[in-house]
Short mmCIF file of C-alpha atoms in Angstrom, two decimals:
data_model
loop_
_atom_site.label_atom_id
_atom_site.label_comp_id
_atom_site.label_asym_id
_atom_site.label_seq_id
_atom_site.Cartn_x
_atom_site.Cartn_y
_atom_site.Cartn_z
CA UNK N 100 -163.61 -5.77 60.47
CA UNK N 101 -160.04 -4.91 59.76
CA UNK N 102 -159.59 -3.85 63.76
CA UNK N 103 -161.68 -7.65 64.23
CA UNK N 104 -158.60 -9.14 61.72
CA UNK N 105 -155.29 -8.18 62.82
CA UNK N 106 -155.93 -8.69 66.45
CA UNK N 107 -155.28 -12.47 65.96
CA UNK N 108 -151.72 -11.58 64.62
CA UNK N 109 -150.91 -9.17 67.77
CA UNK N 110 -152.72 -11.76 69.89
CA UNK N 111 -151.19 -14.60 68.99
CA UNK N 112 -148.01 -13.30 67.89
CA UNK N 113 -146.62 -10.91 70.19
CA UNK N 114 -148.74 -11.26 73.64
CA UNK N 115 -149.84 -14.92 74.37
CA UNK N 116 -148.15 -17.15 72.41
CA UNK N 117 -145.22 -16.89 70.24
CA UNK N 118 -143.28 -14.57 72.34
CA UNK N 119 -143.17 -16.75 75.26
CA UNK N 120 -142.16 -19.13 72.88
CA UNK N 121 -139.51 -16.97 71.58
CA UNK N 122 -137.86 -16.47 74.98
CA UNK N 123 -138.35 -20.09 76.55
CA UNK N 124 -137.91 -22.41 73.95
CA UNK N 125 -136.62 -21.04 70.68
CA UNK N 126 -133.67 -19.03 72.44
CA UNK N 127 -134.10 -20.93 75.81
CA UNK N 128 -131.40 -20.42 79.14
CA UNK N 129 -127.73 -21.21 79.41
CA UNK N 130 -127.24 -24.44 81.02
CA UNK N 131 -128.37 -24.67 84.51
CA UNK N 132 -130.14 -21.70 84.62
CA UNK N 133 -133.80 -22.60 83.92
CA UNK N 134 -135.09 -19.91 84.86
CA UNK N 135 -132.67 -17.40 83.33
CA UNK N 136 -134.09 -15.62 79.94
CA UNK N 137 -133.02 -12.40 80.13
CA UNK N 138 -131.10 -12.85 76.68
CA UNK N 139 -134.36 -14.43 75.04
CA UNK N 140 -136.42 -11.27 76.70
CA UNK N 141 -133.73 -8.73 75.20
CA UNK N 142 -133.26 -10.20 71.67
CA UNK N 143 -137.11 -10.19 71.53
CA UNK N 144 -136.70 -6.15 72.58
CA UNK N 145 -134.72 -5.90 69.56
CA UNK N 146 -136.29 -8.09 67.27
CA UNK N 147 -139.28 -5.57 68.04
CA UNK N 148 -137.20 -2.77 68.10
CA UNK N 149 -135.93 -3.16 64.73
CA UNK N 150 -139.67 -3.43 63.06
CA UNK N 151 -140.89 -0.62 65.20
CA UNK N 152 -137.47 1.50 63.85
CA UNK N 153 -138.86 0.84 60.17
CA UNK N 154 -142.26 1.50 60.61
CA UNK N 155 -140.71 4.79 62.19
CA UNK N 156 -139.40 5.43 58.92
CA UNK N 157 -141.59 4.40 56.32
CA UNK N 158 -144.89 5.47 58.48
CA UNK N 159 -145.06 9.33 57.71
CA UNK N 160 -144.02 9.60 53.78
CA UNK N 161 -146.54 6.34 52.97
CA UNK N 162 -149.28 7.97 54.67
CA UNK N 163 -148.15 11.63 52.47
CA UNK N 164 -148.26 8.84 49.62
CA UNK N 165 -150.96 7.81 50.20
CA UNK N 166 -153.23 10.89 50.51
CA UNK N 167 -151.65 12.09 47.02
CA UNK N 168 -151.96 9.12 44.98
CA UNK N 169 -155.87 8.50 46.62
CA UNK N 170 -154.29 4.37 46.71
CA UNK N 171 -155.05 3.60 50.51
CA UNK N 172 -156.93 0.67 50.25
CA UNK N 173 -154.41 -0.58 47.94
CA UNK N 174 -151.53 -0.05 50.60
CA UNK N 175 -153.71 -1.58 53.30
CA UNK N 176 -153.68 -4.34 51.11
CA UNK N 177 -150.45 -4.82 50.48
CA UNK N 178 -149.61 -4.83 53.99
CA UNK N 179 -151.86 -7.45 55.34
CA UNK N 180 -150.51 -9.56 52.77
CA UNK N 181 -147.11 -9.01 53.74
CA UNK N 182 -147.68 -9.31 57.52
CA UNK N 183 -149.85 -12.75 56.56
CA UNK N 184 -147.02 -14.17 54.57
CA UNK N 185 -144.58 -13.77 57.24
CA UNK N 186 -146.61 -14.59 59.89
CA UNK N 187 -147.39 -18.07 58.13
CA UNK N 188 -143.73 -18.51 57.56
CA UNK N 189 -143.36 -18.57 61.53
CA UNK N 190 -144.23 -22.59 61.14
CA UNK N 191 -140.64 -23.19 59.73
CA UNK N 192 -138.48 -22.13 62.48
CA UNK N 193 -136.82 -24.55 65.04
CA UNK N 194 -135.52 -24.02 68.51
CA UNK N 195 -132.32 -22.49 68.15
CA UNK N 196 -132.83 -20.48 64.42
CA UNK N 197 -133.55 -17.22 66.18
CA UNK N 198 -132.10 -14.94 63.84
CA UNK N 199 -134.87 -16.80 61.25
CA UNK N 200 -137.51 -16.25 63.91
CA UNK N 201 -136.17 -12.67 64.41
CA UNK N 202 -136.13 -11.61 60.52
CA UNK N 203 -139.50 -12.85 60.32
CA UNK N 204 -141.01 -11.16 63.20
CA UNK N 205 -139.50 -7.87 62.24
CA UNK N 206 -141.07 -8.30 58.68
CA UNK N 207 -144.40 -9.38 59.81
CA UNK N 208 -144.39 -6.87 62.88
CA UNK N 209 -143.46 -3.71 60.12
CA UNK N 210 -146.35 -4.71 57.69
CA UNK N 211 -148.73 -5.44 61.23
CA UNK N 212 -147.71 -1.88 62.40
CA UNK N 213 -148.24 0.07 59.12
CA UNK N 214 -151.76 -1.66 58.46
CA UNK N 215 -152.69 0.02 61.73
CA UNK N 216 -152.35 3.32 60.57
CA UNK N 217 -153.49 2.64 57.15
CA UNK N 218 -156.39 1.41 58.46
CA UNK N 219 -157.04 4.64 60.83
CA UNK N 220 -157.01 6.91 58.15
CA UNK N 221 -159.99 6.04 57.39
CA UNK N 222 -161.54 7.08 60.73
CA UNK N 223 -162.36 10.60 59.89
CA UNK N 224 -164.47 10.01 56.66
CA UNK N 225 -166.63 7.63 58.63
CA UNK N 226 -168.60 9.75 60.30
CA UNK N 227 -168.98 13.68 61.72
CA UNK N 228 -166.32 14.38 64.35
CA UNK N 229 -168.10 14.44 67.60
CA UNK N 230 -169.27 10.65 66.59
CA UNK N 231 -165.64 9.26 66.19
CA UNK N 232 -165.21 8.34 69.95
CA UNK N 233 -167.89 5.19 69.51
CA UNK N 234 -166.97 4.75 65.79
CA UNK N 235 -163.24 4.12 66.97
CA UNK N 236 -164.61 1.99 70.23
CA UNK N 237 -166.36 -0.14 67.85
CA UNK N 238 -163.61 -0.88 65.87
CA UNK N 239 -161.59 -1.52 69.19
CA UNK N 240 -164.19 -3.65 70.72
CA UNK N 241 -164.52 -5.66 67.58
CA UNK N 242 -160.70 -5.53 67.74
CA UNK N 243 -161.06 -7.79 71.05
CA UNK N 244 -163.39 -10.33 70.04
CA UNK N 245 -161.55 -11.51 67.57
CA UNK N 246 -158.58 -11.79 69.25
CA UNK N 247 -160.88 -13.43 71.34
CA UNK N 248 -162.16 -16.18 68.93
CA UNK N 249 -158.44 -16.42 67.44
CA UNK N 250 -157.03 -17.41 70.64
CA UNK N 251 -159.34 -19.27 71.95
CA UNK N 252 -159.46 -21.69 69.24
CA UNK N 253 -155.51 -21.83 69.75
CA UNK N 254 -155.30 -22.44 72.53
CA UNK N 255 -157.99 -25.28 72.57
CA UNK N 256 -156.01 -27.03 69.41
CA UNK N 257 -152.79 -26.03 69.79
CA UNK N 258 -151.63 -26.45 73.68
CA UNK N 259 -149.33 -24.87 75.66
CA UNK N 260 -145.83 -23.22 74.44
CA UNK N 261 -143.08 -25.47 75.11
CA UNK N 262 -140.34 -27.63 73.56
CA UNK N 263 -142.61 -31.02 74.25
CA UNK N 264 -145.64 -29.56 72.15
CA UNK N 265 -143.51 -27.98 69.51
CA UNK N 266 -144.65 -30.15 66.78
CA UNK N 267 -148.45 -28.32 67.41
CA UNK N 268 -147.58 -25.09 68.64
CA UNK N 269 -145.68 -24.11 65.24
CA UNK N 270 -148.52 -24.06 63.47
CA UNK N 271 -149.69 -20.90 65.78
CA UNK N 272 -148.16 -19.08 62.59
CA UNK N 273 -150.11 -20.36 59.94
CA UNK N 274 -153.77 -19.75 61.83
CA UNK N 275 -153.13 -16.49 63.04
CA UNK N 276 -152.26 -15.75 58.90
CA UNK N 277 -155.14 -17.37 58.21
CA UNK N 278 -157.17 -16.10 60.56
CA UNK N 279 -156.11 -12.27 59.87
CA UNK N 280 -156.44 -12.72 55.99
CA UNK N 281 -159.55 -14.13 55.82
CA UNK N 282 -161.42 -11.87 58.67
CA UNK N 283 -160.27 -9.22 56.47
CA UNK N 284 -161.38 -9.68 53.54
CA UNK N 285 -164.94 -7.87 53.79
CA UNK N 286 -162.65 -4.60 54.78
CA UNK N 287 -161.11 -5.00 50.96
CA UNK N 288 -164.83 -6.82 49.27
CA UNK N 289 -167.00 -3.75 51.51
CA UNK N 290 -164.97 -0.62 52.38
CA UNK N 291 -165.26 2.69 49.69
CA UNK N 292 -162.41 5.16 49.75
CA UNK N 293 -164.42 7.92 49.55
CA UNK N 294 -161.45 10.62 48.41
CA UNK N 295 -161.45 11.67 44.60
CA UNK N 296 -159.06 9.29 42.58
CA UNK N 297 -155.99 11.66 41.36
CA UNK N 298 -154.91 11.61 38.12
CA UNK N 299 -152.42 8.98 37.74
CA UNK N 300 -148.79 9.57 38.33
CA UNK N 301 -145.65 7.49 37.64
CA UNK N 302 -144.23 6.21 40.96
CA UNK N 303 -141.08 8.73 40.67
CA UNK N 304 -143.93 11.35 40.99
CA UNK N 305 -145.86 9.93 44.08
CA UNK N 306 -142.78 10.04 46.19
CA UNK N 307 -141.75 13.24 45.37
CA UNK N 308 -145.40 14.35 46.06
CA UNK N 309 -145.11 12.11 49.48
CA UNK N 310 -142.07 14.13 50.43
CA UNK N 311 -143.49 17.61 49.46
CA UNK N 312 -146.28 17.31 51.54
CA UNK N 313 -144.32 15.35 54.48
CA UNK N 314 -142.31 18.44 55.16
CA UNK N 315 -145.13 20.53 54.76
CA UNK N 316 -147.44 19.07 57.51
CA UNK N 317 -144.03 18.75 59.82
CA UNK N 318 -143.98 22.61 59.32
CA UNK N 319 -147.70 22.63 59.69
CA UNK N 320 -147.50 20.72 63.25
CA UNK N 321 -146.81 24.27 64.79
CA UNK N 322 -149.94 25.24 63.88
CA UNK N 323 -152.28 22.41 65.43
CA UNK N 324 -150.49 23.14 68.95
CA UNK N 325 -152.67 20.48 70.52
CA UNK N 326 -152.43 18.21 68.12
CA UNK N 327 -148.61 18.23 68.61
CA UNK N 328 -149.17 18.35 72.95
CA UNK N 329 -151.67 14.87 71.87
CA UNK N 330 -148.96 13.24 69.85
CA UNK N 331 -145.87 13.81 72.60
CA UNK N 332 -148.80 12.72 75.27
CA UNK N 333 -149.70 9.14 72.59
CA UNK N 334 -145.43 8.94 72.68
CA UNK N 335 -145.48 8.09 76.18
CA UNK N 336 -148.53 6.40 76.26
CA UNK N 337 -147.45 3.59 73.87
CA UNK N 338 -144.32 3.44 74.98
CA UNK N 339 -145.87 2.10 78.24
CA UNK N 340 -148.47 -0.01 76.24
CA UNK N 341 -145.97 -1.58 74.20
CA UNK N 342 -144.14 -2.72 77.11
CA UNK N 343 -147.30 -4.37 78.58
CA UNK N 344 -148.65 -6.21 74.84
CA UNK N 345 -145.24 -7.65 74.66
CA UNK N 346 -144.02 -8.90 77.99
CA UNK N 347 -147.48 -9.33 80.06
CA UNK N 348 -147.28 -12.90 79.26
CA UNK N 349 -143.22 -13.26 79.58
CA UNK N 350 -143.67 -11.52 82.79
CA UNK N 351 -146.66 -14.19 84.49
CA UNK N 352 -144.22 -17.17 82.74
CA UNK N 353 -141.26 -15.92 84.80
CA UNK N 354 -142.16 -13.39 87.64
CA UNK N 355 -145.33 -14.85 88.76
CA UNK N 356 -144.96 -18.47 87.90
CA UNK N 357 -148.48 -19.11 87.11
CA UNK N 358 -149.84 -22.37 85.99
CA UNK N 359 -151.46 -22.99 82.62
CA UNK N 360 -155.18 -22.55 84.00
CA UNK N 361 -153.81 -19.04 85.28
CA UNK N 362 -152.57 -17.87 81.74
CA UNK N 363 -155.49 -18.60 79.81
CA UNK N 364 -157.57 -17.25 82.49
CA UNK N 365 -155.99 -14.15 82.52
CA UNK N 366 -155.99 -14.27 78.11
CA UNK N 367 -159.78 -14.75 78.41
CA UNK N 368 -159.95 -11.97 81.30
CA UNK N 369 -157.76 -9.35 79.45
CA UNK N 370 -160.13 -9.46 76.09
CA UNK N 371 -163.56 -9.64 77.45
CA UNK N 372 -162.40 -6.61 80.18
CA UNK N 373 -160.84 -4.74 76.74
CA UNK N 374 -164.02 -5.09 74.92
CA UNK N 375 -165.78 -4.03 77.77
CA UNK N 376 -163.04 -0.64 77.93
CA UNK N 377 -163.30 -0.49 74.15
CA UNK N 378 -167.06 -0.35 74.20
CA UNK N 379 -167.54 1.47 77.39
CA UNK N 380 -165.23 4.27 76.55
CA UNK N 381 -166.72 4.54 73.10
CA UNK N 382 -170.11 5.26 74.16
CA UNK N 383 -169.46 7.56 77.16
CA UNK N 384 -166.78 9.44 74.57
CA UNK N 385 -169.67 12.29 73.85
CA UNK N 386 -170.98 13.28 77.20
CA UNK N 387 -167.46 13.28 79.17
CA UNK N 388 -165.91 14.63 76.24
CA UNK N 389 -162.58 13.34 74.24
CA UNK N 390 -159.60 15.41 76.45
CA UNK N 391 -161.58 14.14 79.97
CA UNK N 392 -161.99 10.03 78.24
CA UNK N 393 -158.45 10.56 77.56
CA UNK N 394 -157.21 10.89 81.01
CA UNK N 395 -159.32 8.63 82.58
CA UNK N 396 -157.84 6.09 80.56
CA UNK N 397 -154.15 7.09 81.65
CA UNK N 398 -155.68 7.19 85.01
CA UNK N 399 -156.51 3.27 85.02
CA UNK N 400 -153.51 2.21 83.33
CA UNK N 401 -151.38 4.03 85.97
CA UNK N 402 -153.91 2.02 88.48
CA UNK N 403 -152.61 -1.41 86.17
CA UNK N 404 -149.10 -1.31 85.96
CA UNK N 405 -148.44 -0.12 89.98
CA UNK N 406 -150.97 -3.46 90.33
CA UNK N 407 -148.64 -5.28 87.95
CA UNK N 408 -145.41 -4.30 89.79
CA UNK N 409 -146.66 -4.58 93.72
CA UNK N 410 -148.54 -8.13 92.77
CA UNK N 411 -146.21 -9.88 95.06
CA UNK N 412 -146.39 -7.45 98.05
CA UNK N 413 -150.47 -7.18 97.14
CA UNK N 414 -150.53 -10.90 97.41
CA UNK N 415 -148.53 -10.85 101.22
CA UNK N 416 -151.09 -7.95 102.28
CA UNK N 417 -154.35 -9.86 101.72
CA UNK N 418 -153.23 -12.56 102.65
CA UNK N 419 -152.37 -11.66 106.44
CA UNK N 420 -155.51 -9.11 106.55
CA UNK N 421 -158.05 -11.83 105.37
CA UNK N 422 -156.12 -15.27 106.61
CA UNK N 423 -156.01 -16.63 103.20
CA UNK N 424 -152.89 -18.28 101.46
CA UNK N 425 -153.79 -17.17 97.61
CA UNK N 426 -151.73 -17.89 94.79
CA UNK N 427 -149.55 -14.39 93.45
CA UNK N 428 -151.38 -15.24 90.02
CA UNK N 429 -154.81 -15.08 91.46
CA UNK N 430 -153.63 -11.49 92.62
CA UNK N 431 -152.18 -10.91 89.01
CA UNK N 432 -155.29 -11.86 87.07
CA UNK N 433 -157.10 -8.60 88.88
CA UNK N 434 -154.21 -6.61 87.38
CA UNK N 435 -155.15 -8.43 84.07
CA UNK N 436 -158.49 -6.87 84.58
CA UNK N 437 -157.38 -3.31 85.31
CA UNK N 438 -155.12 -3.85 82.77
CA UNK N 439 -157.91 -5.04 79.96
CA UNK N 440 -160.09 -2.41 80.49
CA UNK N 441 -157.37 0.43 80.05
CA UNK N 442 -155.96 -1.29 76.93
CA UNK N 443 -159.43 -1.06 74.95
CA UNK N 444 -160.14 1.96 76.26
CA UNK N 445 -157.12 4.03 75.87
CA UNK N 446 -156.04 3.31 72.49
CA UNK N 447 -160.00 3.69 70.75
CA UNK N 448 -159.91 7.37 73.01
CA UNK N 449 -156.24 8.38 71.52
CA UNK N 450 -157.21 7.29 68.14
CA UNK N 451 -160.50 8.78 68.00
CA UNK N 452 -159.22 12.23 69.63
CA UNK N 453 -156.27 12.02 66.73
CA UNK N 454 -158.90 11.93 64.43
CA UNK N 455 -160.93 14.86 66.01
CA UNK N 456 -158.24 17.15 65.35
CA UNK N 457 -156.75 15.95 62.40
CA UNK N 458 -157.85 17.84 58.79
CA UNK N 459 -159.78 15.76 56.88
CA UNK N 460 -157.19 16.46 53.54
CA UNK N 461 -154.58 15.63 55.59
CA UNK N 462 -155.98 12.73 57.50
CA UNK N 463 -153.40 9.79 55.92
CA UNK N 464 -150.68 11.95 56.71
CA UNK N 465 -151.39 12.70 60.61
CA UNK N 466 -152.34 8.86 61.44
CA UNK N 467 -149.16 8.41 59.64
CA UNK N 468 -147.50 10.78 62.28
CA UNK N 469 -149.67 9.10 64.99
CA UNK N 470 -148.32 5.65 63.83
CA UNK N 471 -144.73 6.85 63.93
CA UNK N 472 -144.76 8.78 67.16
CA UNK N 473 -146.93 4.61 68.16
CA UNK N 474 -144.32 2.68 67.18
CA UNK N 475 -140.87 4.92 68.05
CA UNK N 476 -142.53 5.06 71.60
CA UNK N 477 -142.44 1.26 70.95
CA UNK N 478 -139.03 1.24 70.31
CA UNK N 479 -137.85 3.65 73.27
CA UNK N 480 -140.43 1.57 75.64
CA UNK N 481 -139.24 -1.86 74.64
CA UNK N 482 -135.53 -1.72 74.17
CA UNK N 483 -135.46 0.79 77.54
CA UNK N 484 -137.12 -2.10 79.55
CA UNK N 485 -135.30 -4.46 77.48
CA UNK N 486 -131.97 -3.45 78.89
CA UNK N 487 -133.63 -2.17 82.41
CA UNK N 488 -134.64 -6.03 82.77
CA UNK N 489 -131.00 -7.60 81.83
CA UNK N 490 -129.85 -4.83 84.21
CA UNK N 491 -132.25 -4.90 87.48
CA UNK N 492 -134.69 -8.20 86.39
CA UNK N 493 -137.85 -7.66 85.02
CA UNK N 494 -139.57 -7.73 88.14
CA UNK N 495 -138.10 -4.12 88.94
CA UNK N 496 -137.83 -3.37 85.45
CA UNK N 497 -141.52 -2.66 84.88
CA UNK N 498 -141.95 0.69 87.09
CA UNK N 499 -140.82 1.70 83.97
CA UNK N 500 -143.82 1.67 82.67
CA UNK N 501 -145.37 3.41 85.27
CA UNK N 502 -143.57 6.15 84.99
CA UNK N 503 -144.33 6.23 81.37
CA UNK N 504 -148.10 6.77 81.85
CA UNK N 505 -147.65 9.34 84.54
CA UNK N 506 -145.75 11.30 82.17
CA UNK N 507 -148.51 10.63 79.06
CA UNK N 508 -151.48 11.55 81.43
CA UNK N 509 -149.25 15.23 82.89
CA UNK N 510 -148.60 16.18 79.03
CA UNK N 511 -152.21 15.64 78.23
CA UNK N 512 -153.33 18.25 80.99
CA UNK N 513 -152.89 21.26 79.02
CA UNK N 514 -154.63 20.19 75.73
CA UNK N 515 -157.97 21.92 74.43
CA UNK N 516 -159.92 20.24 72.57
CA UNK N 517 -162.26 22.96 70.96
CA UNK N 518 -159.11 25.20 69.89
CA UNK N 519 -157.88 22.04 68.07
CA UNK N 520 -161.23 21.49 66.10
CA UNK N 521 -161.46 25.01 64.88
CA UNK N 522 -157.48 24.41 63.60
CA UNK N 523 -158.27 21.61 61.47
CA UNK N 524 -161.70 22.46 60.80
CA UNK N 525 -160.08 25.95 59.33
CA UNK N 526 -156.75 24.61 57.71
CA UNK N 527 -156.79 25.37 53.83
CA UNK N 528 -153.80 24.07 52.68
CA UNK N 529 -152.94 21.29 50.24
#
């Protein structure tokens, strides 16, 4: 229900809405240049950036915190309130306060961020190892519907993103807060933390405790050697999904040029094909096995982004082999679909193998290393293509990406699976 929750902030947020926004309207293009937003695309890399960089930092030691003081569902807490209060703050920014609109997305896109690891540490308690794969595609698939429903109904009452339907399109803020805060409450009314409560410490002592064992499972990394290969493979990974949640819609507004139907034909396409990936992937998890999922999810977002990147020559190609005179967005919304199915699939089969080989004592602490390695692959995707774009146009910007994934699916190769069980499942320390 949680995964169900905070998709209507990422949703809403980052891909459809606000960050087209962002770029077109509350930064906008120097004077005739209407199509120019290369400095709204950047500022929103580093807007980004920035809340990526923190969660970077706070990510590991909260998640040591956190398995010492027994207090996750308290920190999960505290973070979807966070992310909702900012989020609902969005409403008071105008066109032209973008430092306002950039403090606020940094602050709602940190708390976002760290809920999504909080959240994952729970994976491993719910259920025996080789059932995780479907447990996490559940979550994911869930994930997409409500993103689903959220957008949906924002799109239907809100309208378009432009300057002439500001007045209703600022309140895209306050219902994705809504939204997320009250989808989630059955995760804080429902969910048991199943670990022993510790004997209560002073604060002092927590973060000392946080510390000791941070620098004990970085020295511990050497010994789950596949665990480590996974994480450097889930860097590159994320570094190219970031790049795609976060300028997909930027790049059909001003590469593609598609019309209004096109966008929210491709929203509706992306979610329903996700849930589809999310679900699919979950349930064939156990017969293919988590390493061989893995990869074939790398495989079809390699198959996405060269989509994404050759839509225009694509578009020329059909069109003189079948005699047709298509639309480069009607080309686009197949990479939408290719797209949609790798995005549910590959982040349910990276989460779910993270928890396969993660101890169960130590489970906070390595989805606190899986949402650092996340989000600095966030920040090394987004300010690289960020920069790339302002450089070479985002158009040529985005084989960035590509190469990205190549490089996630070639460090995955190596990694075995049943080595990396019998690590965690024999780890004894504290």
């Amino acid at each position: 229900m949680f995964d169900f929750a905070n998709q209507a902030y990422t949703l809403l947020i980052i891909t459809v809405i606000f960050g087209d926004l962002f770029t077109r309207v509350i930064v906008g293009h120097p004077p005739n240049e209407p199509n120019n937003h290369a400095i709204g695309n950047l500022l929103w890399s580093v807007a980004l950036a920035v809340s990526y960089g923190l969660v970077v930092i706070l990510n590991p030691v909260l998640g040591a915190i956190m398995d010492t003081s027994r207090l996750r569902k308290s920190f999960l807490l505290v973070s979807c309130l966070v992310c909702v209060g900012a989020t609902a703050s969005l409403y008071w920014v105008e066109p032209g306060w973008v430092l306002l609109a950039m403090g606020l997305i940094v602050v709602s896109n940190s708390a976002y961020a760290l809920g999504e690891s909080f959240v994952a540490s729970f994976l491993p308690g719910l259920g025996p190892r080789e059932d995780l794969g479907w447990i996490s595609g559940l979550g994911w698939g869930l994930g997409y519907v409500g993103g689903l429903v959220a957008t949906v109904f924002a799109l239907f009452f809100l309208g378009e993103p432009s300057l002439d339907n500001y007045a209703r399109i600022r309140w895209v803020g306050p219902f994705a807060a809504t939204f997320f805060l009250i989808a989630a409450l059955p995760t804080f009314l429902l969910l048991k933390d199943r670990n022993r409560i510790r004997p209560q410490k002073n604060k002092a002592s927590y973060i000392r405790e946080g510390w000791r064992r941070l620098g004990q499972t970085h020295r511990s990394l050497e010994t789950f050697v596949d665990l480590k290969r996974l994480l450097w493979s889930v860097f590159f990974m994320m570094a190219g999904l970031y790049i795609v949640i976060s300028f997909a819609f930027i790049y059909g507004a001003q590469v593609i040029g598609w019309d209004e139907t096109a966008r929210v034909t491709m929203f509706v396409t992306v979610q329903l094909s996700a849930t589809v990936g999310a679900f699919g992937f979950g349930f064939i998890h156990h017969p293919l096995g988590p390493k061989r999922t893995y990869l074939m999810t790398l495989v079809l977002w390699i198959m996405a982004i060269a989509a994404i990147w050759q839509t225009p020559w694509l578009t020329q190609v059909l069109n003189q082999a079948l005699n047709t005179n298509w639309h480069p967005q009607s080309v686009f919304l197949v990479a939408g679909l290719l797209s949609g199915l790798a995005l549910g699939a590959s982040q349910s089969a990276g989460r779910s193998l993270v928890g396969a080989l993660a101890p169960y004592g130590k489970a906070a602490e390595f989805f606190g290393y899986w949402g650092t390695v996340s989000k600095l692959a966030a920040l090394f995707g987004i300010l690289g293509l960020g920069l790339l774009q302002a450089l070479l146009g985002l158009a040529n910007a985005v084989v960035f990406c590509l190469v990205l994934l190549v490089v996630a699916w070639w460090v995955a190769r190596p990694i075995n699976v049943n080595r990396g069980i019998q690590a965690a499942q024999s780890w004894r320390g504290q």
